[in-house]
Amino acid sequence: MTSLDDLPLRDNLRGHIPYGAPQLHVPVALNVNENTHPIPPAVAADIAAALATAILTVNRYPDREFTQLRDDLAGYLGHGLTRDNIWAANGSNEVLQQVLQAFGGPGRSLLGFAPTYSMYSILASGTDTRWIPGGRDAAYELTPATAARWVRETSPDIVFLCSPNNPTGTPLSLETIAAVYDATPGIVVVDEAYAEFAPDGTESALTLLPGRERLLVSRTMSKAFAFAGVRLGYLAADPAVTDALRLVRLPYHLSALTQAAAVAALAHTGEMLAMVDDIRVQRDRLVRELTGLGYRPLRSGSNFVLFGGVADPHATFEALLADGILIRDVGIPGHLRVSAGTEAETSAFLTAIARLAPIAE
């Protein structure tokens, strides 16, 4: 049987493994930071109607510029943005890949701050961009001084900042983002995939866009909008950036069905985001009750919680799985990550882990 070793694979891809979390059919799946709340039936009906209309014209190519969608995304984000500031693709991963295709590549480098979203290094490998894993401060936070120092010492062409960070959930200050931008002449991307779950009053990196033509803010509809299966990610940036991304996009890269579903969902933003408050309640409950059990959860501005104090993460993961509960072992010693689910899902997890021992000293 032919293996990867038998193929003329690029050297920088040899020895790598593809991204992927376990996809198991279990009663409680809290491992990939999905929004486990279903789309409200009335909203789902309107989305289905929009898809039914769109399907009648799929013999023709979709709007290459996805104009209606860009208008609606700009309206959702606010901050004076227009369609010229907006780009979208099949999930925020494709958006980030296009950024690396346009601004990375052979001889160029990408700085991130580990531990962070594992796709960053995979996207770097796929575009032959050198990955630089910078360090973090205590409790996986990132101060302006630490971030700027890494930028000055490594001179990256691109910097990815995850805000809040995945897999740690830790927030990122606007001061840190500004310090990174000021320290580099390159592209700075702030990945705000979980921005809607931040505490009330938290300012987005979108507020930093004016006057910063090299700053890009990435978002997704997968999380807060419960649209993970639709695959719609987007970014806001200077119009020159969206022009650059047109140079590397595939023709008609957003299908007519994707555009129709996303536009219909954005018309129901209030209903779609109504579940966010409940998810934040369950996230805060996870932090509170895990602390009470003797674990050490990190502060989280996302829809998940990373908690330390786990004596044997693999054994705990397997014990929970035996109870029909799937969470995530992200490879950080002594830690596991759990998504905030519905009240019932969160209760099932907390009941199960309360029965497990020991807790690491």
Short mmCIF file of C-alpha atoms in Angstrom, two decimals:
data_model
loop_
_atom_site.label_atom_id
_atom_site.label_comp_id
_atom_site.label_asym_id
_atom_site.label_seq_id
_atom_site.Cartn_x
_atom_site.Cartn_y
_atom_site.Cartn_z
CA MET A 1 0.00 0.00 0.00
CA THR A 2 1.31 3.44 -0.94
CA SER A 3 2.11 5.78 1.95
CA LEU A 4 2.94 9.47 2.16
CA ASP A 5 6.61 8.52 2.27
CA ASP A 6 6.26 7.10 -1.25
CA LEU A 7 4.96 10.36 -2.71
CA PRO A 8 7.00 13.39 -3.82
CA LEU A 9 5.55 15.47 -1.00
CA ARG A 10 7.02 18.89 -0.26
CA ASP A 11 9.77 18.61 2.32
CA ASN A 12 8.16 21.06 4.74
CA LEU A 13 5.02 18.87 4.90
CA ARG A 14 6.79 15.61 5.73
CA GLY A 15 6.14 14.33 9.21
CA HIS A 16 3.12 16.56 9.73
CA ILE A 17 -0.36 15.34 10.60
CA PRO A 18 -3.63 16.94 9.47
CA TYR A 19 -5.78 18.99 11.81
CA GLY A 20 -8.61 17.11 13.43
CA ALA A 21 -10.43 16.54 16.69
CA PRO A 22 -12.19 13.23 17.43
CA GLN A 23 -15.57 13.03 15.68
CA LEU A 24 -17.46 10.58 17.86
CA HIS A 25 -21.20 10.07 18.26
CA VAL A 26 -21.76 10.64 21.96
CA PRO A 27 -24.66 12.08 23.97
CA VAL A 28 -22.65 15.13 25.08
CA ALA A 29 -20.04 16.51 22.64
CA LEU A 30 -18.18 19.46 24.16
CA ASN A 31 -14.82 19.17 22.41
CA VAL A 32 -14.69 21.54 19.42
CA ASN A 33 -16.21 24.76 20.78
CA GLU A 34 -19.38 24.45 18.75
CA ASN A 35 -22.50 26.32 19.71
CA THR A 36 -24.56 23.34 20.88
CA HIS A 37 -27.80 25.33 20.87
CA PRO A 38 -29.93 24.63 17.77
CA ILE A 39 -31.00 27.44 15.46
CA PRO A 40 -34.50 28.68 16.41
CA PRO A 41 -37.12 26.94 14.23
CA ALA A 42 -38.59 30.16 12.82
CA VAL A 43 -35.12 31.35 11.80
CA ALA A 44 -34.30 27.95 10.33
CA ALA A 45 -37.48 28.15 8.24
CA ASP A 46 -36.45 31.52 6.79
CA ILE A 47 -32.97 30.20 6.02
CA ALA A 48 -34.49 27.16 4.32
CA ALA A 49 -36.72 29.43 2.24
CA ALA A 50 -33.69 31.47 1.17
CA LEU A 51 -31.89 28.29 0.15
CA ALA A 52 -34.93 27.11 -1.80
CA THR A 53 -34.89 30.35 -3.77
CA ALA A 54 -31.13 30.20 -4.35
CA ILE A 55 -31.24 26.63 -5.61
CA LEU A 56 -33.32 27.74 -8.58
CA THR A 57 -30.35 29.66 -10.01
CA VAL A 58 -27.44 27.35 -9.22
CA ASN A 59 -27.04 26.65 -12.93
CA ARG A 60 -25.31 30.04 -12.93
CA TYR A 61 -22.20 31.05 -11.04
CA PRO A 62 -22.77 32.91 -7.77
CA ASP A 63 -22.04 36.58 -7.20
CA ARG A 64 -18.24 36.53 -7.28
CA GLU A 65 -18.10 39.64 -5.10
CA PHE A 66 -20.82 38.40 -2.66
CA THR A 67 -22.00 42.00 -2.50
CA GLN A 68 -25.16 41.53 -0.42
CA LEU A 69 -23.28 39.44 2.10
CA ARG A 70 -20.48 41.99 2.44
CA ASP A 71 -23.05 44.76 2.95
CA ASP A 72 -24.81 42.75 5.66
CA LEU A 73 -21.58 41.76 7.42
CA ALA A 74 -20.47 45.39 7.44
CA GLY A 75 -23.83 46.37 8.91
CA TYR A 76 -23.50 43.70 11.60
CA LEU A 77 -19.99 44.77 12.60
CA GLY A 78 -20.73 48.50 12.57
CA HIS A 79 -17.79 50.80 13.37
CA GLY A 80 -18.40 52.70 10.13
CA LEU A 81 -17.34 49.74 7.99
CA THR A 82 -18.61 49.29 4.45
CA ARG A 83 -18.54 46.42 1.98
CA ASP A 84 -15.12 47.63 0.80
CA ASN A 85 -13.69 46.72 4.22
CA ILE A 86 -15.14 43.18 4.24
CA TRP A 87 -13.89 39.87 2.92
CA ALA A 88 -15.38 36.40 3.42
CA ALA A 89 -14.57 32.79 2.63
CA ASN A 90 -15.43 29.23 3.58
CA GLY A 91 -14.76 29.51 7.29
CA SER A 92 -12.24 31.78 8.96
CA ASN A 93 -9.58 29.13 8.28
CA GLU A 94 -9.85 29.83 4.56
CA VAL A 95 -9.74 33.57 5.24
CA LEU A 96 -6.49 33.09 7.17
CA GLN A 97 -5.12 30.80 4.48
CA GLN A 98 -5.77 33.49 1.87
CA VAL A 99 -3.99 36.03 4.07
CA LEU A 100 -0.94 33.76 4.15
CA GLN A 101 -1.15 33.15 0.41
CA ALA A 102 -1.11 36.89 -0.18
CA PHE A 103 1.38 38.02 2.43
CA GLY A 104 3.31 34.89 3.44
CA GLY A 105 5.04 32.18 1.43
CA PRO A 106 8.64 31.05 0.88
CA GLY A 107 11.14 33.27 2.67
CA ARG A 108 8.46 34.83 4.86
CA SER A 109 7.46 34.10 8.45
CA LEU A 110 4.41 34.01 10.70
CA LEU A 111 4.59 34.71 14.44
CA GLY A 112 1.99 33.33 16.83
CA PHE A 113 1.99 32.96 20.60
CA ALA A 114 1.88 29.34 21.75
CA PRO A 115 -0.14 27.61 22.91
CA THR A 116 -2.62 28.92 20.39
CA TYR A 117 -4.92 27.68 17.65
CA SER A 118 -3.17 24.70 16.09
CA MET A 119 -4.36 25.55 12.57
CA TYR A 120 -2.03 28.57 12.49
CA SER A 121 1.08 26.42 12.15
CA ILE A 122 -0.70 24.05 9.74
CA LEU A 123 -1.72 26.95 7.51
CA ALA A 124 1.85 28.20 7.66
CA SER A 125 3.15 24.82 6.48
CA GLY A 126 0.58 24.68 3.70
CA THR A 127 1.71 28.05 2.35
CA ASP A 128 5.42 27.38 2.96
CA THR A 129 5.54 30.18 5.50
CA ARG A 130 7.96 29.74 8.41
CA TRP A 131 6.10 29.36 11.71
CA ILE A 132 7.52 31.11 14.79
CA PRO A 133 5.95 30.01 18.09
CA GLY A 134 6.37 32.93 20.49
CA GLY A 135 5.99 32.57 24.24
CA ARG A 136 3.33 33.81 26.65
CA ASP A 137 3.28 35.22 30.16
CA ALA A 138 1.98 33.49 33.31
CA ALA A 139 -1.44 31.84 33.04
CA TYR A 140 -1.12 32.01 29.23
CA GLU A 141 -1.79 35.75 29.16
CA LEU A 142 0.07 38.06 26.76
CA THR A 143 1.24 41.51 27.83
CA PRO A 144 2.16 44.34 25.46
CA ALA A 145 5.82 44.13 26.51
CA THR A 146 6.12 40.39 25.90
CA ALA A 147 4.33 40.52 22.55
CA ALA A 148 6.33 43.49 21.27
CA ARG A 149 9.59 41.91 22.40
CA TRP A 150 8.87 38.76 20.37
CA VAL A 151 8.07 40.89 17.33
CA ARG A 152 11.29 42.88 17.63
CA GLU A 153 13.42 39.77 18.17
CA THR A 154 11.95 37.67 15.32
CA SER A 155 10.98 40.31 12.69
CA PRO A 156 8.01 38.34 11.31
CA ASP A 157 6.23 39.27 8.12
CA ILE A 158 2.86 38.39 9.66
CA VAL A 159 1.60 38.16 13.25
CA PHE A 160 -1.49 36.20 14.29
CA LEU A 161 -3.11 37.24 17.57
CA CYS A 162 -5.97 35.09 18.86
CA SER A 163 -8.42 37.16 20.92
CA PRO A 164 -9.60 35.50 23.10
CA ASN A 165 -6.98 32.84 22.68
CA ASN A 166 -7.76 29.27 21.68
CA PRO A 167 -7.24 26.84 23.43
CA THR A 168 -6.68 28.81 26.63
CA GLY A 169 -9.67 31.18 26.46
CA THR A 170 -7.56 34.01 27.85
CA PRO A 171 -8.43 37.53 26.68
CA LEU A 172 -6.13 39.90 24.82
CA SER A 173 -5.96 43.61 25.52
CA LEU A 174 -6.20 46.31 22.88
CA GLU A 175 -2.93 47.66 24.28
CA THR A 176 -1.19 44.41 23.33
CA ILE A 177 -2.61 44.52 19.82
CA ALA A 178 -1.52 48.15 19.38
CA ALA A 179 1.96 47.35 20.72
CA VAL A 180 2.38 44.52 18.21
CA TYR A 181 1.19 46.71 15.35
CA ASP A 182 3.60 49.48 16.30
CA ALA A 183 6.50 47.01 16.53
CA THR A 184 6.20 45.59 13.01
CA PRO A 185 5.93 46.88 9.45
CA GLY A 186 4.12 43.65 8.56
CA ILE A 187 0.58 42.34 8.60
CA VAL A 188 -1.16 41.89 11.97
CA VAL A 189 -4.22 39.63 12.12
CA VAL A 190 -6.47 39.57 15.19
CA ASP A 191 -8.54 36.39 15.17
CA GLU A 192 -11.79 37.23 16.99
CA ALA A 193 -13.59 33.94 16.37
CA TYR A 194 -15.07 34.06 19.89
CA ALA A 195 -15.57 37.82 20.21
CA GLU A 196 -19.32 37.64 20.83
CA PHE A 197 -18.75 35.65 24.03
CA ALA A 198 -16.56 38.30 25.65
CA PRO A 199 -17.86 40.03 28.79
CA ASP A 200 -20.14 43.01 28.24
CA GLY A 201 -18.19 46.18 27.62
CA THR A 202 -15.22 44.42 26.01
CA GLU A 203 -13.95 46.46 23.08
CA SER A 204 -13.18 44.71 19.81
CA ALA A 205 -10.01 45.16 17.80
CA LEU A 206 -12.33 46.66 15.20
CA THR A 207 -11.96 49.91 17.15
CA LEU A 208 -8.26 49.95 16.22
CA LEU A 209 -8.77 49.72 12.44
CA PRO A 210 -8.86 53.45 11.56
CA GLY A 211 -5.39 54.55 10.48
CA ARG A 212 -3.95 51.03 10.65
CA GLU A 213 -3.96 49.74 7.09
CA ARG A 214 -1.97 46.60 8.01
CA LEU A 215 -4.41 45.48 10.73
CA LEU A 216 -6.92 42.74 9.89
CA VAL A 217 -9.70 41.52 12.20
CA SER A 218 -11.01 38.04 11.49
CA ARG A 219 -14.43 36.75 12.58
CA THR A 220 -16.63 33.70 12.00
CA MET A 221 -20.31 32.77 11.97
CA SER A 222 -19.46 29.26 13.22
CA LYS A 223 -19.59 30.01 16.94
CA ALA A 224 -22.02 32.65 18.16
CA PHE A 225 -24.28 32.23 15.12
CA ALA A 226 -24.35 28.41 15.46
CA PHE A 227 -23.32 28.17 11.79
CA ALA A 228 -20.36 25.79 12.04
CA GLY A 229 -21.78 23.53 9.32
CA VAL A 230 -22.29 26.41 6.87
CA ARG A 231 -18.61 27.47 6.85
CA LEU A 232 -18.61 31.25 6.70
CA GLY A 233 -15.69 33.28 7.99
CA TYR A 234 -14.88 36.89 7.26
CA LEU A 235 -12.55 39.75 8.06
CA ALA A 236 -12.56 43.51 8.26
CA ALA A 237 -9.61 45.53 7.02
CA ASP A 238 -8.49 48.38 4.82
CA PRO A 239 -9.91 48.05 1.27
CA ALA A 240 -6.39 47.52 -0.06
CA VAL A 241 -6.26 44.26 1.92
CA THR A 242 -9.43 42.93 0.31
CA ASP A 243 -7.92 43.80 -3.07
CA ALA A 244 -4.86 41.74 -2.14
CA LEU A 245 -7.02 38.75 -1.19
CA ARG A 246 -8.75 38.87 -4.59
CA LEU A 247 -5.37 37.99 -6.09
CA VAL A 248 -5.33 34.58 -4.39
CA ARG A 249 -8.98 33.58 -4.04
CA LEU A 250 -10.37 30.77 -6.16
CA PRO A 251 -13.01 31.77 -8.73
CA TYR A 252 -16.50 32.00 -7.22
CA HIS A 253 -15.18 30.67 -3.93
CA LEU A 254 -18.39 31.31 -1.97
CA SER A 255 -21.30 29.24 -3.25
CA ALA A 256 -24.72 30.75 -3.86
CA LEU A 257 -26.11 28.52 -1.10
CA THR A 258 -23.53 29.68 1.43
CA GLN A 259 -24.24 33.31 0.58
CA ALA A 260 -28.01 32.82 0.81
CA ALA A 261 -27.83 31.04 4.16
CA ALA A 262 -25.51 33.64 5.68
CA VAL A 263 -27.58 36.61 4.46
CA ALA A 264 -30.75 35.01 5.85
CA ALA A 265 -29.08 34.36 9.21
CA LEU A 266 -27.78 37.92 9.47
CA ALA A 267 -31.35 39.16 8.96
CA HIS A 268 -32.12 37.42 12.27
CA THR A 269 -29.07 38.55 14.21
CA GLY A 270 -31.05 39.19 17.39
CA GLU A 271 -32.57 35.71 17.49
CA MET A 272 -29.32 34.03 16.46
CA LEU A 273 -27.34 35.76 19.20
CA ALA A 274 -29.98 35.32 21.91
CA MET A 275 -28.29 32.07 22.92
CA VAL A 276 -24.96 33.80 23.57
CA ASP A 277 -26.02 35.02 27.01
CA ASP A 278 -26.99 31.50 28.04
CA ILE A 279 -23.66 30.14 26.83
CA ARG A 280 -21.81 32.79 28.83
CA VAL A 281 -23.80 31.77 31.91
CA GLN A 282 -22.75 28.16 31.43
CA ARG A 283 -19.12 29.15 30.82
CA ASP A 284 -19.04 31.13 34.06
CA ARG A 285 -20.71 28.22 35.80
CA LEU A 286 -17.94 25.92 34.54
CA VAL A 287 -15.29 28.24 35.96
CA ARG A 288 -17.07 28.51 39.29
CA GLU A 289 -17.89 24.83 39.80
CA LEU A 290 -14.57 23.49 38.49
CA THR A 291 -12.86 25.78 40.98
CA GLY A 292 -15.06 24.35 43.70
CA LEU A 293 -13.98 20.84 42.71
CA GLY A 294 -10.34 21.82 43.16
CA TYR A 295 -9.41 22.33 39.51
CA ARG A 296 -7.74 25.50 38.21
CA PRO A 297 -9.75 27.01 35.34
CA LEU A 298 -8.24 29.92 33.48
CA ARG A 299 -10.26 33.08 32.99
CA SER A 300 -12.12 32.81 29.72
CA GLY A 301 -13.67 35.29 27.30
CA SER A 302 -14.79 32.52 24.96
CA ASN A 303 -17.38 29.72 24.91
CA PHE A 304 -14.99 27.20 26.46
CA VAL A 305 -12.85 26.76 29.55
CA LEU A 306 -9.33 25.39 29.86
CA PHE A 307 -8.77 23.97 33.32
CA GLY A 308 -5.62 22.78 35.03
CA GLY A 309 -5.01 20.59 38.03
CA VAL A 310 -5.73 17.40 36.10
CA ALA A 311 -3.42 14.65 37.35
CA ASP A 312 -3.83 12.45 34.25
CA PRO A 313 -5.53 14.26 31.36
CA HIS A 314 -5.70 11.16 29.15
CA ALA A 315 -7.27 9.02 31.87
CA THR A 316 -9.76 11.76 32.72
CA PHE A 317 -10.62 12.21 29.05
CA GLU A 318 -11.23 8.47 28.66
CA ALA A 319 -13.28 8.24 31.85
CA LEU A 320 -15.54 11.07 30.69
CA LEU A 321 -15.83 9.48 27.26
CA ALA A 322 -16.96 6.24 28.90
CA ASP A 323 -19.78 8.32 30.43
CA GLY A 324 -20.73 9.59 26.96
CA ILE A 325 -19.08 12.99 27.40
CA LEU A 326 -16.49 14.16 24.87
CA ILE A 327 -14.17 17.04 25.78
CA ARG A 328 -10.72 17.97 24.43
CA ASP A 329 -7.20 17.02 25.43
CA VAL A 330 -5.27 19.85 23.78
CA GLY A 331 -1.86 18.52 24.77
CA ILE A 332 -1.11 21.01 27.55
CA PRO A 333 0.24 19.02 30.51
CA GLY A 334 -2.19 18.83 33.41
CA HIS A 335 -5.01 20.54 31.48
CA LEU A 336 -8.21 19.73 29.59
CA ARG A 337 -10.64 21.93 27.69
CA VAL A 338 -14.43 21.81 27.74
CA SER A 339 -16.93 23.80 25.69
CA ALA A 340 -19.85 25.49 27.41
CA GLY A 341 -22.95 23.64 26.23
CA THR A 342 -26.59 23.86 27.12
CA GLU A 343 -27.50 23.81 30.80
CA ALA A 344 -28.21 20.07 30.58
CA GLU A 345 -24.92 19.31 28.78
CA THR A 346 -22.92 21.40 31.22
CA SER A 347 -24.62 19.68 34.16
CA ALA A 348 -23.82 16.25 32.71
CA PHE A 349 -20.14 17.16 32.40
CA LEU A 350 -19.90 18.64 35.89
CA THR A 351 -21.67 15.66 37.46
CA ALA A 352 -19.34 13.24 35.69
CA ILE A 353 -16.09 15.03 36.47
CA ALA A 354 -17.09 15.47 40.12
CA ARG A 355 -16.94 11.68 40.42
CA LEU A 356 -13.40 11.52 39.08
CA ALA A 357 -10.12 11.78 40.98
CA PRO A 358 -7.39 12.54 41.61
CA ILE A 359 -6.64 16.21 41.18
CA ALA A 360 -3.01 17.14 40.63
CA GLU A 361 -1.23 18.95 43.45
#
